XYZ file of C-alpha atoms in Angstrom:
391
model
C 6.661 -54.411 64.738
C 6.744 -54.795 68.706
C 9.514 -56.913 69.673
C 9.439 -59.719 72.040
C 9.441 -59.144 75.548
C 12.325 -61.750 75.982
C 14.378 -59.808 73.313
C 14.384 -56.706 75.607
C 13.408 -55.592 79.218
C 10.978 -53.028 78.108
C 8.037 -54.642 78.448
C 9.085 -55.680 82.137
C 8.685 -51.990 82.330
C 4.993 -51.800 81.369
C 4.061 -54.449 84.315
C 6.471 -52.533 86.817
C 4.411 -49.369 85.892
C 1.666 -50.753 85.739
C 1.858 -52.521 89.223
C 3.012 -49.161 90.833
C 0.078 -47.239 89.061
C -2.558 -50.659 90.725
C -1.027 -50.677 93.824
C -1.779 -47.127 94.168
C 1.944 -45.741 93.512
C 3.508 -48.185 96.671
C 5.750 -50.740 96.331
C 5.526 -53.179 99.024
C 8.738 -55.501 98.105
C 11.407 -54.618 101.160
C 10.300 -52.318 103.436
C 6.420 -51.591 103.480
C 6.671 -48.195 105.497
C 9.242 -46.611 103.188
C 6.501 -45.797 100.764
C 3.768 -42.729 101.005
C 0.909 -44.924 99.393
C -2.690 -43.544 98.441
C -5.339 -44.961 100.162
C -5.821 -48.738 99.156
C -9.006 -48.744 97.619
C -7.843 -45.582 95.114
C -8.190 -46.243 91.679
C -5.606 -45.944 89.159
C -6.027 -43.172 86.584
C -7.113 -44.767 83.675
C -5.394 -41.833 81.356
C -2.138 -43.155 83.290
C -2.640 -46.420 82.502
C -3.603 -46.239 79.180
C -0.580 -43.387 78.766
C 1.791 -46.034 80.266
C 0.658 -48.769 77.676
C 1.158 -46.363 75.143
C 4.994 -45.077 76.554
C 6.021 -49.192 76.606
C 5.587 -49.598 73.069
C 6.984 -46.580 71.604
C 10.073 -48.033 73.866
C 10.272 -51.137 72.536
C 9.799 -49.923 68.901
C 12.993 -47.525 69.657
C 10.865 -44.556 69.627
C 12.147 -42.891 72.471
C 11.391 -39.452 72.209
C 7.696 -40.126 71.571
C 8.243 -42.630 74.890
C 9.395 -40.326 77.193
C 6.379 -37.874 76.173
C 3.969 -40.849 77.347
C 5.639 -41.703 80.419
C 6.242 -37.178 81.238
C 2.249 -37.157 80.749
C 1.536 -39.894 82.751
C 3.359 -39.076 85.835
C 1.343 -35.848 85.537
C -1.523 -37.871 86.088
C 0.103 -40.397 88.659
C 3.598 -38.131 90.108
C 4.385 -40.825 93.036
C 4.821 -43.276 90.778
C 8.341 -45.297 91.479
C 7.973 -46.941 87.957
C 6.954 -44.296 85.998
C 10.005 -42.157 87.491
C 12.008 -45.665 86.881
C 10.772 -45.579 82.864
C 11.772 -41.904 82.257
C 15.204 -42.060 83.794
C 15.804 -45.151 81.779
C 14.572 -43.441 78.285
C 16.932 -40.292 79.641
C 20.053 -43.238 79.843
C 19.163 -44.188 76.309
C 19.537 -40.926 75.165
C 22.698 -39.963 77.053
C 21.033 -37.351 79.246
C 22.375 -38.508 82.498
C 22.001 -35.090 84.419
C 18.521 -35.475 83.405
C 18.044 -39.288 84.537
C 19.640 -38.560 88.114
C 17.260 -35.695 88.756
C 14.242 -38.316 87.861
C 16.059 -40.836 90.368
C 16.249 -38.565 93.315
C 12.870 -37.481 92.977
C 11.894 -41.135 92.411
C 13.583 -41.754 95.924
C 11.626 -39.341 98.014
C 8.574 -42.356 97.685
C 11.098 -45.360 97.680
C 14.397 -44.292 99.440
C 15.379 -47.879 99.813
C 14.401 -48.765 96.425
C 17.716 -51.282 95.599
C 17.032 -50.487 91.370
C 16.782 -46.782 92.190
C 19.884 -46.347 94.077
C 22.203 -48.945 91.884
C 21.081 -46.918 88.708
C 21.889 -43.440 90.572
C 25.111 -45.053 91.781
C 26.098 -46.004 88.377
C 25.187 -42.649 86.825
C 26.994 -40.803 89.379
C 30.194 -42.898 88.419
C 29.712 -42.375 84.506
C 29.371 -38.592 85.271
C 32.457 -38.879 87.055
C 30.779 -37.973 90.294
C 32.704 -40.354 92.619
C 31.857 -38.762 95.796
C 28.356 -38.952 95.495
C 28.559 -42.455 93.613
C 30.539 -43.573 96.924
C 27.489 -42.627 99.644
C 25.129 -44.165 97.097
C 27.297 -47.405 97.328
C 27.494 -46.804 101.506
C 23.896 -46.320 101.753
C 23.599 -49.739 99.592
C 25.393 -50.951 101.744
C 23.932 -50.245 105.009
C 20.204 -51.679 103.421
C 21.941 -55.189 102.215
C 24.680 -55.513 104.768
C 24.902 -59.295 103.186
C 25.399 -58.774 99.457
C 28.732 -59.560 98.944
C 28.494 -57.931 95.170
C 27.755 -54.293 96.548
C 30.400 -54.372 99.055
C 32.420 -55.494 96.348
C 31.928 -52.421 94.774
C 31.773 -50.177 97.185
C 35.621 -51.861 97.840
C 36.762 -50.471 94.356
C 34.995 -47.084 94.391
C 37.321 -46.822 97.504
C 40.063 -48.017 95.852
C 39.277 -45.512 93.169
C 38.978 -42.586 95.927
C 42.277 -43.455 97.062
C 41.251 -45.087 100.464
C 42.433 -47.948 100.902
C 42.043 -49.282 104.045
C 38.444 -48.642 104.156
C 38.520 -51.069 101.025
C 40.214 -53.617 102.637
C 37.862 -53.025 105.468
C 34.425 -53.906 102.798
C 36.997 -56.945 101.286
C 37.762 -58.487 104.411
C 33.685 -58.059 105.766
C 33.248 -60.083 102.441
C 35.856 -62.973 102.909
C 34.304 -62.999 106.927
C 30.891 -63.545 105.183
C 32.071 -66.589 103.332
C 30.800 -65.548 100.291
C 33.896 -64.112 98.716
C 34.838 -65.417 95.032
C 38.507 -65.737 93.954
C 38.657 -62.340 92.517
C 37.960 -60.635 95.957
C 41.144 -62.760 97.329
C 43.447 -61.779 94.332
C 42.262 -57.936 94.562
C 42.716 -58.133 98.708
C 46.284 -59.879 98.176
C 47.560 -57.451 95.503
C 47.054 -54.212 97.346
C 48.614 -55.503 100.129
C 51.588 -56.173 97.960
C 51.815 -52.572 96.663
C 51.319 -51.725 100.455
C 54.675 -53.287 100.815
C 52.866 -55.913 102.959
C 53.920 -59.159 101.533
C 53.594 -61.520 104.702
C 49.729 -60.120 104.889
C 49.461 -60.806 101.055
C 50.741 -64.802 101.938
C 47.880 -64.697 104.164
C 45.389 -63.881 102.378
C 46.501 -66.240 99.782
C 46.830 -69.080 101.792
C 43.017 -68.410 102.382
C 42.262 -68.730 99.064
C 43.867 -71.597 98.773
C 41.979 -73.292 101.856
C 38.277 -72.216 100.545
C 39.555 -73.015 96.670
C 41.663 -76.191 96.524
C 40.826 -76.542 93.065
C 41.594 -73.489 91.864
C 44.922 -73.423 90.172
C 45.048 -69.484 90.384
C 45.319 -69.451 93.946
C 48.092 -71.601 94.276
C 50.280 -69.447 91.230
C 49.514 -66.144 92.761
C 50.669 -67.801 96.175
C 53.981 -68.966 94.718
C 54.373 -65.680 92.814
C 54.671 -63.957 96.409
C 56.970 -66.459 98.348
C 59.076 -66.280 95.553
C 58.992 -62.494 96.068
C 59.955 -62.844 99.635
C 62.244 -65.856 98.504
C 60.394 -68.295 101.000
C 61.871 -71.289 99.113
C 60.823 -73.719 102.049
C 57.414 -72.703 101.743
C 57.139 -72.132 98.003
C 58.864 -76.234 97.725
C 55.891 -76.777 99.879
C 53.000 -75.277 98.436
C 53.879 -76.524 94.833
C 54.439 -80.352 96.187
C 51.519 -80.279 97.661
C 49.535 -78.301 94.826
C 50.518 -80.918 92.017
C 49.358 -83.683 94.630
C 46.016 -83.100 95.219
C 45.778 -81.932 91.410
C 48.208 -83.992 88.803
C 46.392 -82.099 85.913
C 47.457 -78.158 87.249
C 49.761 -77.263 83.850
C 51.274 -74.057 84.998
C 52.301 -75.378 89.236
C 53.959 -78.509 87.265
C 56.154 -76.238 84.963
C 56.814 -73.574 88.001
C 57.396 -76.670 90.539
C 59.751 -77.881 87.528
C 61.786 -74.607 86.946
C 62.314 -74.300 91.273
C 63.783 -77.833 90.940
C 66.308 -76.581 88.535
C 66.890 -74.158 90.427
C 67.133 -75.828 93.593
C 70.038 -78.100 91.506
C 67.700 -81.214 91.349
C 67.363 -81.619 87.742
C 66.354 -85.298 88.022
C 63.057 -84.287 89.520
C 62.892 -81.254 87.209
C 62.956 -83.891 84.131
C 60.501 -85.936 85.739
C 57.954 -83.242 85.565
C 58.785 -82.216 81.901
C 58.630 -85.207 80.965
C 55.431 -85.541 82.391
C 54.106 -82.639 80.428
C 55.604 -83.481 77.137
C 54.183 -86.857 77.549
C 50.712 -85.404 78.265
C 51.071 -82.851 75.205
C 53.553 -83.449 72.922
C 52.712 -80.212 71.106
C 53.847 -78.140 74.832
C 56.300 -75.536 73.301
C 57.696 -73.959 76.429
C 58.208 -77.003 78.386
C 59.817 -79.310 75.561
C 62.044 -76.540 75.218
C 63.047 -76.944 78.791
C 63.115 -80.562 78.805
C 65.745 -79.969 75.519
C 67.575 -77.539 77.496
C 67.598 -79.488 80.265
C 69.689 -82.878 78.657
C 71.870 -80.224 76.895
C 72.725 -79.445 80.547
C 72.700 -82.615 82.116
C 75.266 -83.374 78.341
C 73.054 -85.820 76.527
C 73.337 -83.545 73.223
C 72.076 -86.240 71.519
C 69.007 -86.174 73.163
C 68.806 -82.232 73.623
C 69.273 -82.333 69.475
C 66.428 -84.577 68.894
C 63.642 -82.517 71.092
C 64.900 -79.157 69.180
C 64.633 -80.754 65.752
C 60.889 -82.068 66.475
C 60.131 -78.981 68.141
C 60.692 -77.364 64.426
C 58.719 -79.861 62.835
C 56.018 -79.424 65.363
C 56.162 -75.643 65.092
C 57.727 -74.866 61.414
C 56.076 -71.046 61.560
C 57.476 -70.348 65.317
C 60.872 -68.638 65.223
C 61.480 -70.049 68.829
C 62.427 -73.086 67.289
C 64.704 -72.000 64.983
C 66.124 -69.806 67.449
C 66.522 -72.853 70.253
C 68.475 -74.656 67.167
C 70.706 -71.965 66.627
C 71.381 -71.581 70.537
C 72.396 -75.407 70.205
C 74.335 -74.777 67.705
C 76.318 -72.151 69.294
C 76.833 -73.865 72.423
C 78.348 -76.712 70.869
C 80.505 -74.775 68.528
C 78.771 -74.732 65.312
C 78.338 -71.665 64.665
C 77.919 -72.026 60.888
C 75.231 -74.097 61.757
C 73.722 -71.354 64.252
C 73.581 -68.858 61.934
C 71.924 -70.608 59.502
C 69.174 -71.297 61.925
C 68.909 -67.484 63.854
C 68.746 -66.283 60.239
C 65.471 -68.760 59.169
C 64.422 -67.523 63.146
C 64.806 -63.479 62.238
C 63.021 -64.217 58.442
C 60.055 -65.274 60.911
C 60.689 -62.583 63.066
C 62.981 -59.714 63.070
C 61.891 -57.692 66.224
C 63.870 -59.868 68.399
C 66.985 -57.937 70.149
C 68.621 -60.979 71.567
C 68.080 -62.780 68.136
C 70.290 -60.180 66.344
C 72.743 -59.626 69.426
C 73.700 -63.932 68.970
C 73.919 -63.573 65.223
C 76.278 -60.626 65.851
C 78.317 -62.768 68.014
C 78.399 -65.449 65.860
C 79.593 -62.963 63.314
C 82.145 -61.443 65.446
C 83.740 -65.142 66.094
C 83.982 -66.176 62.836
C 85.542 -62.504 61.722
C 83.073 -61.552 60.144
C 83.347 -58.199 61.818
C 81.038 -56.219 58.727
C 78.038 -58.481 59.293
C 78.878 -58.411 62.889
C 78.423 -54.826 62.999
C 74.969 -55.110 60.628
C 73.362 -57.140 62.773
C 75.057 -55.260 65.773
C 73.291 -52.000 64.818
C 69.714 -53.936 64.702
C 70.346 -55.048 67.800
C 71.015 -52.186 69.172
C 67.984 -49.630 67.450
C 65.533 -52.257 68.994
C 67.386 -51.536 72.344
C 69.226 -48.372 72.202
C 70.431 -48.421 75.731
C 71.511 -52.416 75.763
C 75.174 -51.783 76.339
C 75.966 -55.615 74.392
C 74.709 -54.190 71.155
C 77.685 -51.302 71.160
């Protein structure tokens, strides 16, 4: 049974054949003079046609072998045609002969050697025959027929990147931002490889960029943070974050990073503020309950501090994180009865955690326990052989 056309693009192929075989084996979408054409009044060859027809179906009934006979005998009958040679590189894709389906292509580009389909295909074959010198002046020659497409430049930027030349693909990513029609992910790839450049003040600017053309995009303001921080811009990092949370109240991860700079800026007031915000907004938040717990055990309300950690547990009875944030309590206020009994419920939930073992041992060692010290020791320490605390 032949499938419907909207189920798979091979029956596009019978009116793209078909149209090249009518129009006398020209294609007159782009450039009109690229194309030796017949005369106009030349009839199609019926045996093409009806070959064609016949090539279409056997496609879309997944009989390619008996499909690529069709099409081979009708480009006997029709050899300029741009669709035909289009048809018979795609059935040579299908079955994995891709030396096969570029030599179709080239010809196919001696009638149509601006033919956008043509050279993308050829481009893409040349890659997945790891072929990445031709596959790059495939991409330049894209390039240099659709100056404007911000897509091709785009990847004509990583096959760069993947030759190893990297300016030239910050050249094609900075022709795209100039455009204005760059999306996020051409700002995060432009940023990062100017940080492993070494080139972190060109990395803030490209960042801030993104920032200006995508307000709303959360991303833009981490990865902007993530390199002040690395250049320990606090001033500008404050800034950014402040302003970030703002204009957009609802941005999760710039509230708990704005929250954690506060803490570490000593202004644990404002720091609570924000957790409290988030805890308020989603009382199921692990990560920042946790720091809103840790937080009053700093600031000395253990009272308080106690009370997050226990609902915490409640909240998340299969996380060992909770169990282990009880048993840190516990063994910052002294307990340390009462920590073990909670590290052990933690390691029963999950056993592959170094520092889990490595406070249990300590809690152990304290209490001179010095056998189960050394147990849980020598756990610690064949998770992380070289962690000089486990020897």
């Amino acid at each position: 049974m032949i499938r419907s056309c909207c189920s798979r693009p091979g029956l596009l192929l019978i009116f793209a054949s078909i149209m090249s075989l009518t129009a006398c084996s020209g294609n007159r979408s782009g450039s009109e003079t690229l194309l030796q054409e017949k005369p106009a009044s030349t009839t199609p060859d019926p045996r093409a046609v009806d070959l064609t027809i016949r090539g279409t179906i056997e496609e879309l009934q997944g009989n390619y072998a008996t499909a690529l006979l069709a099409f081979q005998e009708a480009r006997l009958f029709d050899p300029s045609s741009v669709g035909l040679a289009k048809a018979i590189a795609g059935i040579y894709q299908r079955m994995h002969k891709f030396e096969s389906a570029i030599r179709v292509l080239k010809q196919a580009l001696q009638h149509a050697p601006e033919d956008r389909e043509i050279l993308e295909n050829l481009a893409l074959l040349y890659e997945v025959n790891r072929n990445p010198a031709q596959a790059l002046a495939i991409y330049k020659r894209l390039v240099r027929i659709s100056p404007h497409d911000p897509e091709l430049r785009a990847r004509l930027a990583t096959i760069f990147l993947q030759a190893g030349q990297v300016d030239s693909a910050i050249t094609q990513f900075n022709a795209i931002i100039k455009s204005g029609s760059a999306t996020p992910d051409v700002w995060r790839t432009l940023g990062r490889i100017y940080l492993q450049q070494k080139k972190p003040d060109s990395a803030v600017v490209v960042y801030r960029d993104w920032v200006t053309h995508f307000p709303d995009d959360e991303t833009a303001y981490v990865e902007l943070g993530q390199v002040l921080k690395a250049v320990k811009d606090t001033t500008s990092l404050l800034s950014v974050y402040e302003k970030a949370l703002q204009l957009h109240p609802e941005f999760s991860t710039i509230r708990r990073d704005l929250a954690l700079l506060y803490q570490q800026l000593n202004r644990p007031d404002a720091a609570q503020r924000l957790y409290e915000q988030a805890v308020s907004a989603d009382s199921s938040d692990f990560e920042n309950m946790t720091q809103l717990a840790n937080l009053y055990f700093e600031k000395g309300d253990s009272t308080r501090a106690m009370e997050l950690y226990q609902k915490l547990q409640q909240s998340h009875p299969d996380d060992w994180r909770s169990y282990y944030n009880l048993g840190q309590f516990f063994y910052r206020k002294g307990d340390l009865p009462g920590s073990i009994t909670y590290l052990r419920k933690a390691a029963d939930l999950n056993g592959n955690i170094p520092l889990l073992w490595l406070l249990l041992g300590e809690n152990y060692f304290r209490l001179d326990s010095l056998d189960q010290a050394a147990e849980t020791l020598k756990k610690a320490h064949r998770m992380v052989p070289d962690d000089r605390n486990a020897n």
